[in-house]
Short mmCIF file of C-alpha atoms and ligand atoms in Angstrom, two decimals:
data_model
loop_
_atom_site.label_atom_id
_atom_site.label_comp_id
_atom_site.label_asym_id
_atom_site.label_seq_id
_atom_site.Cartn_x
_atom_site.Cartn_y
_atom_site.Cartn_z
CA MET A 1 94.30 196.46 -35.40
CA ILE A 2 91.86 194.18 -33.58
CA THR A 3 93.20 191.47 -31.29
CA VAL A 4 90.92 188.95 -29.65
CA THR A 5 92.50 186.39 -27.34
CA ASP A 6 90.83 183.23 -26.04
CA LEU A 7 87.47 184.94 -25.76
CA ARG A 8 84.77 182.97 -23.93
CA LYS A 9 81.18 183.93 -23.31
CA VAL A 10 78.89 181.68 -21.34
CA TYR A 11 75.22 182.58 -20.90
CA ARG A 12 73.17 181.16 -18.08
CA GLN A 13 69.84 179.91 -19.43
CA GLY A 14 67.73 178.74 -16.48
CA GLU A 15 69.54 175.70 -15.14
CA ARG A 16 72.00 175.30 -17.98
CA ASP A 17 75.04 177.10 -19.36
CA VAL A 18 75.13 178.05 -23.03
CA VAL A 19 78.67 178.44 -24.35
CA ALA A 20 78.23 181.08 -27.07
CA LEU A 21 81.96 181.75 -27.59
CA ASP A 22 84.40 178.97 -26.81
CA GLY A 23 87.93 180.37 -26.93
CA VAL A 24 87.97 182.67 -29.95
CA THR A 25 91.37 184.03 -30.94
CA LEU A 26 91.60 186.44 -33.82
CA SER A 27 93.87 189.14 -35.14
CA VAL A 28 92.94 191.65 -37.84
CA PRO A 29 95.79 193.86 -39.04
CA LYS A 30 95.23 197.57 -39.55
CA GLY A 31 93.91 198.41 -42.98
CA SER A 32 92.53 194.96 -43.75
CA VAL A 33 89.02 193.50 -44.08
CA HIS A 34 88.35 190.30 -42.14
CA GLY A 35 85.20 188.23 -42.56
CA ILE A 36 83.60 186.11 -39.84
CA ILE A 37 81.30 183.62 -41.51
CA GLY A 38 79.00 181.21 -39.74
CA HIS A 39 75.51 179.81 -39.61
CA SER A 40 72.78 181.11 -37.38
CA GLY A 41 73.57 180.38 -33.73
CA ALA A 42 77.35 180.13 -34.33
CA GLY A 43 78.05 183.05 -31.98
CA LYS A 44 78.49 185.92 -34.46
CA SER A 45 76.28 188.44 -32.68
CA THR A 46 77.77 187.51 -29.32
CA LEU A 47 81.22 188.20 -30.76
CA VAL A 48 80.10 191.63 -31.97
CA ARG A 49 78.60 192.45 -28.57
CA CYS A 50 81.78 191.33 -26.80
CA LEU A 51 83.95 193.38 -29.17
CA THR A 52 82.04 196.53 -28.26
CA LEU A 53 81.72 195.41 -24.64
CA LEU A 54 77.95 195.72 -24.85
CA ASP A 55 78.34 192.26 -23.37
CA ARG A 56 81.16 191.56 -20.91
CA PRO A 57 83.14 188.47 -21.97
CA THR A 58 83.24 185.64 -19.40
CA SER A 59 87.01 185.47 -19.97
CA GLY A 60 89.64 186.37 -22.52
CA SER A 61 90.55 189.74 -23.92
CA VAL A 62 89.73 192.20 -26.66
CA ALA A 63 92.13 194.95 -27.72
CA ILE A 64 91.39 197.65 -30.27
CA ALA A 65 94.39 199.57 -31.62
CA GLY A 66 96.46 198.24 -28.72
CA GLN A 67 94.01 199.26 -26.01
CA GLU A 68 92.76 196.41 -23.84
CA LEU A 69 89.01 196.89 -23.44
CA ALA A 70 88.33 194.51 -20.57
CA ASN A 71 90.34 196.68 -18.17
CA VAL A 72 88.87 200.07 -18.95
CA SER A 73 86.52 201.79 -16.52
CA ASP A 74 82.91 202.44 -17.51
CA ARG A 75 83.74 206.09 -18.14
CA ASP A 76 86.65 205.27 -20.46
CA LEU A 77 84.52 202.65 -22.17
CA LEU A 78 82.47 205.35 -23.87
CA ALA A 79 85.63 206.86 -25.32
CA ALA A 80 86.87 203.42 -26.34
CA ARG A 81 83.57 202.64 -28.09
CA ARG A 82 83.90 205.84 -30.10
CA ARG A 83 86.90 204.24 -31.79
CA ILE A 84 84.64 201.49 -33.13
CA GLY A 85 82.09 202.36 -35.82
CA MET A 86 79.13 199.98 -36.04
CA VAL A 87 77.16 199.16 -39.20
CA PHE A 88 74.03 197.02 -38.84
CA GLN A 89 71.93 194.89 -41.20
CA HIS A 90 69.15 197.46 -41.19
CA ALA A 91 70.75 200.87 -41.08
CA ASN A 92 68.74 201.67 -37.90
CA LEU A 93 68.24 205.33 -38.86
CA LEU A 94 66.04 207.77 -36.99
CA ASP A 95 63.01 208.23 -39.26
CA SER A 96 62.27 211.76 -38.08
CA ARG A 97 65.77 212.97 -38.94
CA THR A 98 67.18 213.82 -42.35
CA THR A 99 70.28 212.16 -43.77
CA ALA A 100 72.45 215.02 -42.48
CA GLN A 101 70.79 214.96 -39.05
CA ASN A 102 71.26 211.19 -38.75
CA VAL A 103 74.96 211.48 -39.54
CA ALA A 104 75.25 214.43 -37.12
CA PHE A 105 73.72 212.43 -34.26
CA PRO A 106 76.86 210.75 -32.84
CA LEU A 107 78.72 214.08 -33.09
CA GLU A 108 75.98 215.87 -31.14
CA LEU A 109 76.14 213.14 -28.49
CA VAL A 110 79.79 213.95 -27.79
CA GLY A 111 79.16 217.69 -27.75
CA THR A 112 80.84 218.67 -31.01
CA PRO A 113 80.40 222.42 -31.78
CA ARG A 114 77.65 223.06 -34.35
CA LYS A 115 79.89 224.57 -36.98
CA ARG A 116 82.24 221.60 -36.81
CA VAL A 117 79.29 219.18 -37.01
CA ALA A 118 78.09 220.82 -40.25
CA GLU A 119 81.56 220.61 -41.79
CA ARG A 120 82.09 217.01 -40.75
CA VAL A 121 78.65 215.92 -41.99
CA ALA A 122 79.28 217.49 -45.40
CA GLU A 123 82.64 215.67 -45.57
CA LEU A 124 81.07 212.33 -44.62
CA LEU A 125 78.18 212.62 -47.08
CA GLN A 126 80.68 213.36 -49.84
CA LEU A 127 82.69 210.32 -48.79
CA VAL A 128 79.73 207.93 -49.13
CA GLY A 129 78.33 209.62 -52.25
CA LEU A 130 75.22 211.12 -50.66
CA ASP A 131 75.94 214.85 -50.80
CA ARG A 132 72.78 215.40 -52.89
CA PHE A 133 70.61 213.67 -50.29
CA ALA A 134 71.50 215.65 -47.17
CA ASP A 135 67.91 216.81 -46.61
CA ALA A 136 66.13 213.58 -47.53
CA TYR A 137 64.38 211.52 -44.86
CA PRO A 138 65.07 207.76 -44.54
CA ALA A 139 61.67 206.94 -46.08
CA GLN A 140 62.75 208.79 -49.25
CA LEU A 141 65.95 206.72 -49.64
CA SER A 142 66.59 203.29 -51.18
CA GLY A 143 67.93 200.45 -49.03
CA GLY A 144 71.43 201.01 -50.38
CA GLN A 145 71.27 204.74 -49.71
CA ARG A 146 70.05 204.10 -46.16
CA GLN A 147 73.00 201.79 -45.60
CA ARG A 148 75.32 204.56 -46.91
CA VAL A 149 73.85 206.89 -44.29
CA GLY A 150 74.48 204.18 -41.69
CA ILE A 151 78.10 203.91 -42.80
CA ALA A 152 78.60 207.71 -42.76
CA ARG A 153 77.14 207.82 -39.25
CA ALA A 154 79.46 204.98 -38.14
CA LEU A 155 82.45 206.98 -39.40
CA ALA A 156 81.37 210.29 -37.83
CA THR A 157 83.59 210.07 -34.77
CA ASP A 158 86.57 209.02 -36.88
CA PRO A 159 86.91 205.44 -35.58
CA ASP A 160 89.89 203.13 -36.15
CA VAL A 161 87.68 200.11 -36.60
CA LEU A 162 84.52 199.48 -38.58
CA LEU A 163 82.44 196.58 -37.29
CA CYS A 164 79.79 195.48 -39.79
CA ASP A 165 77.13 193.00 -38.64
CA GLU A 166 75.44 191.50 -41.73
CA PRO A 167 75.79 194.83 -43.58
CA THR A 168 74.31 193.60 -46.86
CA SER A 169 71.90 190.86 -45.79
CA ALA A 170 68.86 193.06 -46.46
CA LEU A 171 70.07 194.29 -49.87
CA ASP A 172 69.68 193.01 -53.45
CA PRO A 173 72.78 191.57 -55.19
CA GLN A 174 73.72 194.71 -57.12
CA THR A 175 73.35 197.00 -54.11
CA THR A 176 75.27 194.46 -52.02
CA ASP A 177 78.22 194.75 -54.40
CA GLU A 178 78.04 198.56 -54.35
CA ILE A 179 78.07 198.67 -50.55
CA LEU A 180 80.95 196.16 -50.36
CA ALA A 181 82.91 198.24 -52.88
CA LEU A 182 82.25 201.33 -50.75
CA ILE A 183 83.49 199.58 -47.60
CA LYS A 184 86.70 198.55 -49.37
CA ASP A 185 87.16 202.03 -50.79
CA LEU A 186 86.73 203.59 -47.33
CA ARG A 187 89.19 201.08 -45.91
CA ASP A 188 91.75 202.23 -48.49
CA ARG A 189 91.12 205.93 -47.99
CA LEU A 190 90.87 205.96 -44.19
CA GLN A 191 93.15 203.00 -43.38
CA LEU A 192 90.29 201.42 -41.42
CA THR A 193 90.43 197.98 -39.87
CA VAL A 194 87.20 196.28 -40.90
CA LEU A 195 85.43 193.24 -39.47
CA ILE A 196 82.44 191.96 -41.45
CA ILE A 197 80.11 189.45 -39.83
CA THR A 198 78.12 187.54 -42.42
CA HIS A 199 76.40 184.29 -43.31
CA GLU A 200 76.97 184.91 -47.05
CA MET A 201 80.01 183.46 -48.82
CA HIS A 202 79.55 186.06 -51.55
CA VAL A 203 80.46 188.82 -49.06
CA VAL A 204 83.68 186.99 -48.17
CA LYS A 205 84.53 186.57 -51.87
CA ARG A 206 83.88 190.17 -52.73
CA ALA A 207 85.16 192.11 -49.76
CA CYS A 208 87.46 190.17 -47.45
CA ASP A 209 91.25 189.87 -47.35
CA SER A 210 91.02 187.11 -44.76
CA VAL A 211 88.28 185.02 -43.20
CA SER A 212 87.40 182.92 -40.15
CA LEU A 213 84.76 180.21 -40.10
CA LEU A 214 82.86 180.32 -36.79
CA GLU A 215 81.03 177.20 -35.69
CA ALA A 216 79.44 176.58 -32.29
CA GLY A 217 81.50 179.38 -30.75
CA LYS A 218 84.82 178.20 -32.15
CA ILE A 219 86.90 179.32 -35.12
CA VAL A 220 87.32 176.07 -37.03
CA GLU A 221 89.18 177.44 -40.05
CA HIS A 222 90.90 180.72 -40.85
CA GLY A 223 93.44 182.34 -43.14
CA SER A 224 93.90 184.77 -46.00
CA LEU A 225 91.42 184.30 -48.82
CA ALA A 226 94.06 182.70 -51.04
CA GLU A 227 95.16 180.37 -48.21
CA VAL A 228 91.70 179.03 -47.44
CA VAL A 229 90.72 178.63 -51.11
CA GLY A 230 93.96 176.70 -51.73
CA ARG A 231 93.11 174.03 -49.11
CA LEU A 232 91.54 171.32 -51.27
CA GLY A 233 88.85 169.53 -49.26
CA GLY A 234 88.61 172.40 -46.76
CA ARG A 235 85.16 173.71 -45.87
CA LEU A 236 85.87 177.27 -46.94
CA SER A 237 87.58 176.15 -50.14
CA GLY A 238 84.56 174.03 -51.04
CA ALA A 239 82.21 176.92 -50.37
CA LEU A 240 84.29 179.65 -52.04
CA LEU A 241 85.14 177.69 -55.19
CA PRO A 242 82.55 174.92 -55.48
CA LEU A 243 82.33 172.48 -58.39
CA PRO A 244 78.99 172.38 -60.16
CA GLY A 245 77.08 169.10 -60.06
CA GLU A 246 77.85 165.67 -58.62
CA VAL A 247 80.12 162.93 -59.99
CA PRO A 248 78.01 161.19 -62.69
CA GLU A 249 77.06 157.61 -61.73
CA ASP A 250 77.40 156.11 -65.20
CA LEU A 251 81.08 156.90 -65.73
CA PRO A 252 83.22 154.28 -67.48
CA ALA A 253 85.74 152.47 -65.23
CA GLY A 254 88.66 154.62 -64.12
CA THR A 255 89.56 157.19 -61.54
CA VAL A 256 88.06 160.55 -60.64
CA LEU A 257 90.51 163.14 -59.35
CA GLU A 258 89.91 166.61 -57.98
CA LEU A 259 92.61 169.16 -58.68
CA LEU A 260 93.09 172.60 -57.21
CA TYR A 261 95.77 175.04 -58.21
CA SER A 262 96.48 178.68 -58.49
CA GLY A 263 98.24 181.30 -60.52
CA GLU A 264 100.91 180.20 -62.86
CA HIS A 265 99.29 176.95 -64.09
CA ALA A 266 96.66 177.63 -66.70
CA VAL A 267 93.94 175.00 -67.06
CA GLU A 268 94.63 173.84 -70.58
CA PRO A 269 98.38 173.14 -70.23
CA VAL A 270 97.76 171.09 -67.07
CA ILE A 271 95.25 168.84 -68.83
CA SER A 272 97.07 168.56 -72.15
CA GLY A 273 100.32 168.09 -70.20
CA ILE A 274 98.95 164.99 -68.45
CA ALA A 275 97.51 163.64 -71.70
CA ARG A 276 100.81 164.00 -73.55
CA ARG A 277 103.21 162.99 -70.81
CA PHE A 278 101.24 159.89 -69.75
CA ASP A 279 99.69 159.08 -73.13
CA THR A 280 96.16 158.93 -71.75
CA ASP A 281 92.76 160.52 -72.30
CA VAL A 282 91.66 163.08 -69.70
CA ASN A 283 88.00 163.93 -69.39
CA VAL A 284 87.10 167.17 -67.58
CA LEU A 285 83.86 166.51 -65.65
CA ALA A 286 83.50 169.88 -63.93
CA GLY A 287 85.51 173.00 -63.32
CA SER A 288 85.47 176.42 -61.65
CA VAL A 289 88.03 179.07 -62.43
CA GLU A 290 87.92 182.32 -60.53
CA SER A 291 90.11 185.12 -59.24
CA LEU A 292 89.98 185.11 -55.43
CA GLY A 293 92.08 187.10 -52.99
CA GLY A 294 94.03 188.50 -55.94
CA GLU A 295 95.00 185.06 -57.29
CA GLN A 296 93.58 183.01 -60.12
CA PHE A 297 92.34 179.60 -58.90
CA ALA A 298 91.19 176.55 -60.82
CA HIS A 299 89.25 173.70 -59.24
CA LEU A 300 88.69 170.75 -61.58
CA ARG A 301 87.16 167.30 -61.47
CA ILE A 302 88.72 165.01 -64.06
CA HIS A 303 88.25 161.39 -65.09
CA LEU A 304 91.16 159.14 -66.06
CA PRO A 305 90.27 155.91 -67.88
CA ALA A 306 91.08 152.45 -66.45
CA GLY A 307 94.67 151.62 -67.31
CA ALA A 308 95.99 155.15 -66.83
CA ASP A 309 98.87 155.31 -64.37
CA THR A 310 96.93 157.24 -61.74
CA ALA A 311 99.66 156.99 -59.12
CA ALA A 312 102.33 158.43 -61.42
CA ILE A 313 99.95 161.15 -62.66
CA THR A 314 99.07 162.10 -59.08
CA ASP A 315 102.76 162.26 -58.10
CA HIS A 316 103.52 164.37 -61.14
CA LEU A 317 100.71 166.82 -60.38
CA LYS A 318 101.68 167.12 -56.73
CA ALA A 319 105.30 167.70 -57.69
CA SER A 320 104.06 170.58 -59.87
CA GLY A 321 102.39 172.19 -56.84
CA ILE A 322 98.85 171.06 -57.67
CA ALA A 323 96.65 169.72 -54.87
CA VAL A 324 95.10 166.35 -55.81
CA ALA A 325 92.44 164.24 -54.15
CA ALA A 326 91.21 160.91 -55.54
CA LYS A 327 87.63 159.67 -55.64
CA GLU A 328 86.94 156.13 -56.80
CA ALA A 329 84.70 156.09 -59.89
N1 LIG B 1 71.44 186.72 -24.02
C1 LIG B 1 71.55 185.41 -24.23
N2 LIG B 1 71.16 184.53 -23.27
C2 LIG B 1 71.28 183.21 -23.45
N3 LIG B 1 71.78 182.63 -24.58
C3 LIG B 1 72.17 183.44 -25.57
C4 LIG B 1 72.08 184.87 -25.46
N4 LIG B 1 72.55 185.41 -26.61
C5 LIG B 1 72.91 184.38 -27.40
N5 LIG B 1 72.70 183.19 -26.78
C6 LIG B 1 73.01 181.85 -27.33
O1 LIG B 1 74.35 181.86 -27.80
C7 LIG B 1 74.48 181.16 -29.03
C8 LIG B 1 75.06 182.08 -30.10
O2 LIG B 1 74.09 183.09 -30.44
P1 LIG B 1 74.40 184.32 -31.42
O3 LIG B 1 75.66 184.96 -31.02
O4 LIG B 1 73.19 185.16 -31.47
O5 LIG B 1 74.60 183.56 -32.82
P2 LIG B 1 74.55 184.15 -34.33
O6 LIG B 1 74.59 185.62 -34.28
O7 LIG B 1 75.75 183.53 -35.00
O8 LIG B 1 73.29 183.62 -34.94
C9 LIG B 1 73.10 180.63 -29.36
O9 LIG B 1 73.04 179.30 -28.90
C10 LIG B 1 72.19 181.52 -28.57
O10 LIG B 1 71.00 180.84 -28.22
MG1 LIG B 2 73.23 187.02 -35.12
#
């Protein structure tokens, strides 16, 4: 469990203050994967540094598995950091060390007996699917394999929390999906609490149970994946389930509606239901249907001809639990 409360970080840049984190509050339950998405400069790296106390927050608190980090002494900080595994964009491996030696490194740092190191390394390489590459050097591995080594190394000291800063930003799409699947699999097997920092919506779609949108140091939207997708007109909804194309300019007179709904309503019955019940044509202009956060979602843009009872149709849809927003055609 990660709990961040009203976290602020202000940097002094010459004469002026830069507010990098402006009151961030966040809670990630044990065993879940939370995504922090934001553009460059939003404060993502600052948040990572404050979570590991590489940077001291200006105010606010960070607790990992119930332990408040701000209060711990420098000596206890090392022990506290061991409970957080870090995965970086570039695996940051030591080039002169083999896969096994890279994974062994954090164990050697804490003085683990050699026999135990060897056992633990073998276990970890098995876990990330690299047991056949124990003696390979980083230069002999693919980008995805290097990131697997990075993940095994992050897990060496058996942390409660895995903190991933842009873990797939340097990887191709297929390898990205493999690494995200591995992170989710490890979460399941080890009951890890995972925080993934990313600028890619695809990562949120593929890996996250919940998400926060970070903008100028503030969380401006957050929720479970299904919650944020279900908010028609919301920024995350628009980015996670976008409609292709723009509204055509040469539409006949009428009304354009956007609909968003989940689960039990299939697309066809909703459309044919309106057509039958209100005796009108319905033209589907664009649509996206996808399974997100374990729920099926449909996002549609439809056109109703002039003369259709738009108000009654809108009321009917809303009463059926479908989110509706009108756009004048
Ligand atoms: N050490 C620092 N000194 C001064 N300003 C900083 C420092 N680190 C980050 N900042 C500023 O804080 C803001 C957030 O930066 P950062 O956390 O790196 O964003 P992100 O990782 O989302 O791109 C930026 O405006 C950046 O210029
Ligand atoms: Mg950054």
